[in-house]
Tab-separated table of C-alpha atoms and ligand atoms in Angstrom:
chain	number	residue	atom	x	y	z
Y	14	MET	CA	0.000	0.000	0.000
Y	15	ILE	CA	2.687	2.540	1.032
Y	16	LYS	CA	4.747	1.461	-1.977
Y	17	ILE	CA	1.811	2.233	-4.297
Y	18	ILE	CA	1.325	5.674	-2.710
Y	19	HIS	CA	5.074	6.376	-3.002
Y	20	SER	CA	4.999	5.268	-6.633
Y	21	TYR	CA	2.007	7.485	-7.589
Y	22	TRP	CA	3.206	10.443	-5.510
Y	23	ALA	CA	6.381	10.401	-7.623
Y	24	TYR	CA	4.254	11.533	-10.602
Y	25	LEU	CA	3.103	14.561	-8.614
Y	26	VAL	CA	6.652	15.447	-7.538
Y	27	LEU	CA	7.999	15.186	-11.094
Y	28	PHE	CA	5.004	17.010	-12.605
Y	29	PHE	CA	5.311	20.093	-10.387
Y	30	LEU	CA	9.110	20.067	-10.418
Y	31	LEU	CA	9.139	19.990	-14.235
Y	32	ILE	CA	6.679	22.905	-14.429
Y	33	ALA	CA	8.682	24.884	-11.848
Y	34	VAL	CA	11.970	24.332	-13.719
Y	35	TYR	CA	10.390	25.189	-17.083
Y	36	ARG	CA	8.801	28.408	-15.718
Y	37	ALA	CA	11.928	29.494	-13.843
Y	38	ILE	CA	14.179	28.982	-16.887
Y	39	SER	CA	11.812	30.546	-19.420
Y	40	CYS	CA	11.076	33.567	-17.188
Y	41	THR	CA	14.830	34.049	-16.628
Y	42	ILE	CA	15.438	34.064	-20.383
Y	43	LEU	CA	12.443	36.320	-21.124
Y	44	LYS	CA	13.348	38.632	-18.197
Y	45	LYS	CA	9.793	38.464	-16.796
Y	46	GLU	CA	8.553	40.179	-13.621
Y	47	TYR	CA	8.181	37.746	-10.716
Y	48	ASN	CA	4.538	36.645	-10.507
Y	49	PRO	CA	2.240	34.777	-8.069
Y	50	LYS	CA	2.010	31.780	-10.450
Y	51	MET	CA	5.730	31.088	-10.037
Y	52	PHE	CA	5.405	31.420	-6.284
Y	53	ARG	CA	2.515	28.918	-6.226
Y	54	VAL	CA	4.309	26.317	-8.361
Y	55	ALA	CA	7.531	26.655	-6.323
Y	56	LEU	CA	5.584	26.266	-3.068
Y	57	ILE	CA	3.503	23.282	-4.270
Y	58	THR	CA	6.719	21.583	-5.453
Y	59	LEU	CA	8.235	22.126	-2.010
Y	60	ILE	CA	5.169	20.692	-0.266
Y	61	VAL	CA	4.707	17.611	-2.478
Y	62	SER	CA	8.416	16.771	-2.304
Y	63	HIS	CA	8.378	16.997	1.507
Y	64	ILE	CA	5.304	14.756	1.675
Y	65	GLN	CA	7.134	12.283	-0.601
Y	66	ILE	CA	10.014	12.165	1.873
Y	67	LEU	CA	7.596	11.390	4.725
Y	68	ILE	CA	5.936	8.600	2.710
Y	69	ALA	CA	9.402	7.350	1.708
Y	70	PHE	CA	10.599	7.042	5.302
Y	71	LEU	CA	7.507	5.029	6.192
Y	72	LEU	CA	8.126	2.800	3.160
Y	73	TYR	CA	11.826	2.412	3.882
Y	74	PHE	CA	11.510	1.317	7.493
Y	75	THR	CA	8.514	-0.973	6.927
Y	76	SER	CA	9.732	-2.681	3.735
Y	77	ASN	CA	11.255	-6.154	3.695
Y	78	ARG	CA	14.299	-4.676	1.987
Y	79	PHE	CA	15.183	-2.821	5.187
Y	80	LEU	CA	15.750	-6.180	6.923
Y	81	LEU	CA	18.642	-6.771	4.503
Y	82	TRP	CA	20.698	-4.370	6.645
Y	83	PHE	CA	20.582	-7.006	9.396
Y	84	ASP	CA	20.784	-10.083	7.119
Y	85	LEU	CA	23.571	-8.915	4.760
Y	86	GLY	CA	25.300	-5.918	6.365
Y	87	LEU	CA	26.763	-2.810	4.731
Y	88	VAL	CA	29.520	-4.460	2.663
Y	89	GLU	CA	27.206	-6.966	0.945
Y	90	ILE	CA	24.594	-4.292	0.315
Y	91	ILE	CA	27.147	-1.978	-1.295
Y	92	LYS	CA	28.440	-4.838	-3.443
Y	93	THR	CA	24.968	-5.739	-4.789
Y	94	PRO	CA	23.695	-3.097	-7.271
Y	95	ILE	CA	19.952	-3.628	-6.656
Y	96	HIS	CA	20.279	-3.416	-2.857
Y	97	ARG	CA	22.706	-0.500	-3.086
Y	98	MET	CA	20.186	1.322	-5.306
Y	99	TYR	CA	17.106	0.902	-3.072
Y	100	LEU	CA	18.763	1.031	0.334
Y	101	VAL	CA	21.518	3.604	-0.195
Y	102	GLU	CA	21.638	5.562	-3.465
Y	103	HIS	CA	17.921	6.190	-4.066
Y	104	PRO	CA	17.232	7.425	-0.509
Y	105	ILE	CA	20.384	9.537	-0.094
Y	106	ILE	CA	20.289	11.193	-3.518
Y	107	ASN	CA	16.566	11.945	-3.215
Y	108	ILE	CA	17.002	13.458	0.238
Y	109	ILE	CA	19.787	15.670	-1.178
Y	110	ALA	CA	17.448	16.622	-4.047
Y	111	VAL	CA	14.725	17.706	-1.614
Y	112	ILE	CA	17.310	19.708	0.359
Y	113	PHE	CA	18.103	21.536	-2.909
Y	114	ILE	CA	14.398	22.280	-3.393
Y	115	THR	CA	14.096	23.545	0.196
Y	116	VAL	CA	17.200	25.751	0.037
Y	117	GLY	CA	16.242	27.046	-3.430
Y	118	TYR	CA	12.747	27.928	-2.251
Y	119	SER	CA	13.893	29.825	0.839
Y	120	LYS	CA	16.712	31.615	-1.003
Y	121	HIS	CA	14.358	32.720	-3.800
Y	122	LYS	CA	11.959	34.155	-1.216
Y	123	LYS	CA	14.763	36.263	0.259
Y	124	ASN	CA	15.926	37.579	-3.126
Y	125	ARG	CA	14.584	41.037	-3.934
Y	126	LEU	CA	14.878	41.262	-7.715
Y	127	SER	CA	12.728	39.193	-10.078
Y	128	ALA	CA	15.761	38.076	-12.094
Y	129	GLN	CA	17.494	36.795	-8.950
Y	130	LYS	CA	14.382	34.922	-7.821
Y	131	TYR	CA	14.001	33.144	-11.161
Y	132	LYS	CA	17.717	32.349	-11.422
Y	133	THR	CA	17.799	30.870	-7.909
Y	134	LEU	CA	14.784	28.664	-8.602
Y	135	ALA	CA	16.102	27.656	-12.032
Y	136	LEU	CA	19.436	26.584	-10.555
Y	137	TYR	CA	18.350	24.765	-7.390
Y	138	TYR	CA	15.230	23.122	-8.793
Y	139	SER	CA	17.112	21.967	-11.932
Y	140	VAL	CA	19.803	20.300	-9.817
Y	141	ALA	CA	17.049	18.593	-7.788
Y	142	LEU	CA	15.349	17.402	-10.975
Y	143	VAL	CA	18.567	15.910	-12.370
Y	144	LEU	CA	19.306	14.179	-9.046
Y	145	ILE	CA	15.800	12.683	-8.790
Y	146	LEU	CA	15.806	11.526	-12.433
Y	147	SER	CA	19.241	9.957	-11.951
Y	148	ARG	CA	18.000	7.629	-9.193
Y	149	ILE	CA	14.496	6.624	-10.327
Y	150	PRO	CA	14.351	2.835	-10.782
Y	151	TRP	CA	13.461	3.128	-14.488
Y	152	SER	CA	13.308	-0.653	-14.928
Y	153	VAL	CA	10.199	-0.825	-12.706
Y	154	TRP	CA	8.697	2.683	-12.997
Y	155	PRO	CA	6.393	3.740	-14.570
Y	156	ASN	CA	4.824	0.332	-15.032
F	207	LIG	C1	11.495	13.011	-4.300
F	207	LIG	C2	11.905	11.883	-3.789
F	207	LIG	C3	11.576	10.489	-4.297
F	207	LIG	C4	10.986	10.062	-5.459
F	207	LIG	C5	10.469	10.920	-6.620
F	207	LIG	C6	10.940	8.614	-5.404
F	207	LIG	C7	10.439	7.797	-6.404
F	207	LIG	C8	10.397	6.421	-6.354
F	207	LIG	C9	9.890	5.566	-7.401
F	207	LIG	C10	9.314	6.073	-8.715
F	207	LIG	C11	10.013	4.271	-6.979
F	207	LIG	C12	9.592	3.024	-7.750
F	207	LIG	C13	8.220	2.608	-7.266
F	207	LIG	C14	7.704	1.384	-7.980
F	207	LIG	O1	8.369	0.329	-7.928
F	207	LIG	O2	6.626	1.478	-8.585
F	207	LIG	C15	10.605	4.292	-5.661
F	207	LIG	C16	10.885	3.183	-4.898
F	207	LIG	C17	11.389	3.210	-3.633
F	207	LIG	N1	11.720	4.341	-2.902
F	207	LIG	FE1	11.590	6.235	-3.546
F	207	LIG	N2	11.474	8.202	-4.211
F	207	LIG	C18	11.883	9.304	-3.504
F	207	LIG	C19	12.492	9.316	-2.279
F	207	LIG	C20	12.760	8.208	-1.506
F	207	LIG	C21	13.427	8.216	-0.220
F	207	LIG	C22	13.946	9.487	0.464
F	207	LIG	C23	13.451	6.925	0.232
F	207	LIG	C24	13.976	6.382	1.540
F	207	LIG	C25	14.067	7.022	2.663
F	207	LIG	C26	12.810	6.105	-0.773
F	207	LIG	C27	12.649	4.741	-0.677
F	207	LIG	C28	12.197	3.921	-1.685
F	207	LIG	C29	12.176	2.478	-1.606
F	207	LIG	C30	12.624	1.621	-0.416
F	207	LIG	C31	11.661	2.020	-2.827
F	207	LIG	C32	11.506	0.575	-3.261
F	207	LIG	C33	10.182	-0.004	-2.887
F	207	LIG	C34	10.209	-1.489	-3.227
F	207	LIG	O3	10.242	-1.829	-4.418
F	207	LIG	O4	10.229	-2.278	-2.286
F	207	LIG	N3	12.416	6.911	-1.806
F	207	LIG	N4	10.819	5.612	-5.304
């Protein structure tokens, strides 16, 4: 059940993150005035990504995979690509990605000029997008 929620919530995260990155980059290039639409998309992206982290922690600690830490130990997990992916790389890289979203959001709020706000969002949210895309288990998602 939690796995299904985590899987579907990923669509929401990617959907809003893609819109936010597209808007931030295009408004930077077109030198647009900062507008409430950008603020809304940036905020919704922040919220849905934080909710995904909460769901993810529930999934992580309740999944059978987590027991592999006790059965196999760190060295075996690191040596096995599938376990390394789900137990180490996917969680750590995605947490870093959400930190980028959080820092980008709060920095852009503090910026005074429209150009600075868009540039900050474009940079931090793009890095987050690349990180998330780099650690999605594409062999099983979307299915
Ligand atoms: C924005 C952040 C994240 C996104 C977009 C994301 C996305 C995904 C996707 C698309 C899957 C594949 C689901 C499927 O098989 O249908 C998955 C699996 C998984 N994720 Fe995440 N994830 C994120 C963060 C995290 C974090 C932070 C953790 C751990 C703390 C985590 C733990 C897991 C685990 C354990 C699975 C494998 C479930 C299983 O097959 O048993 N995820 N994630």
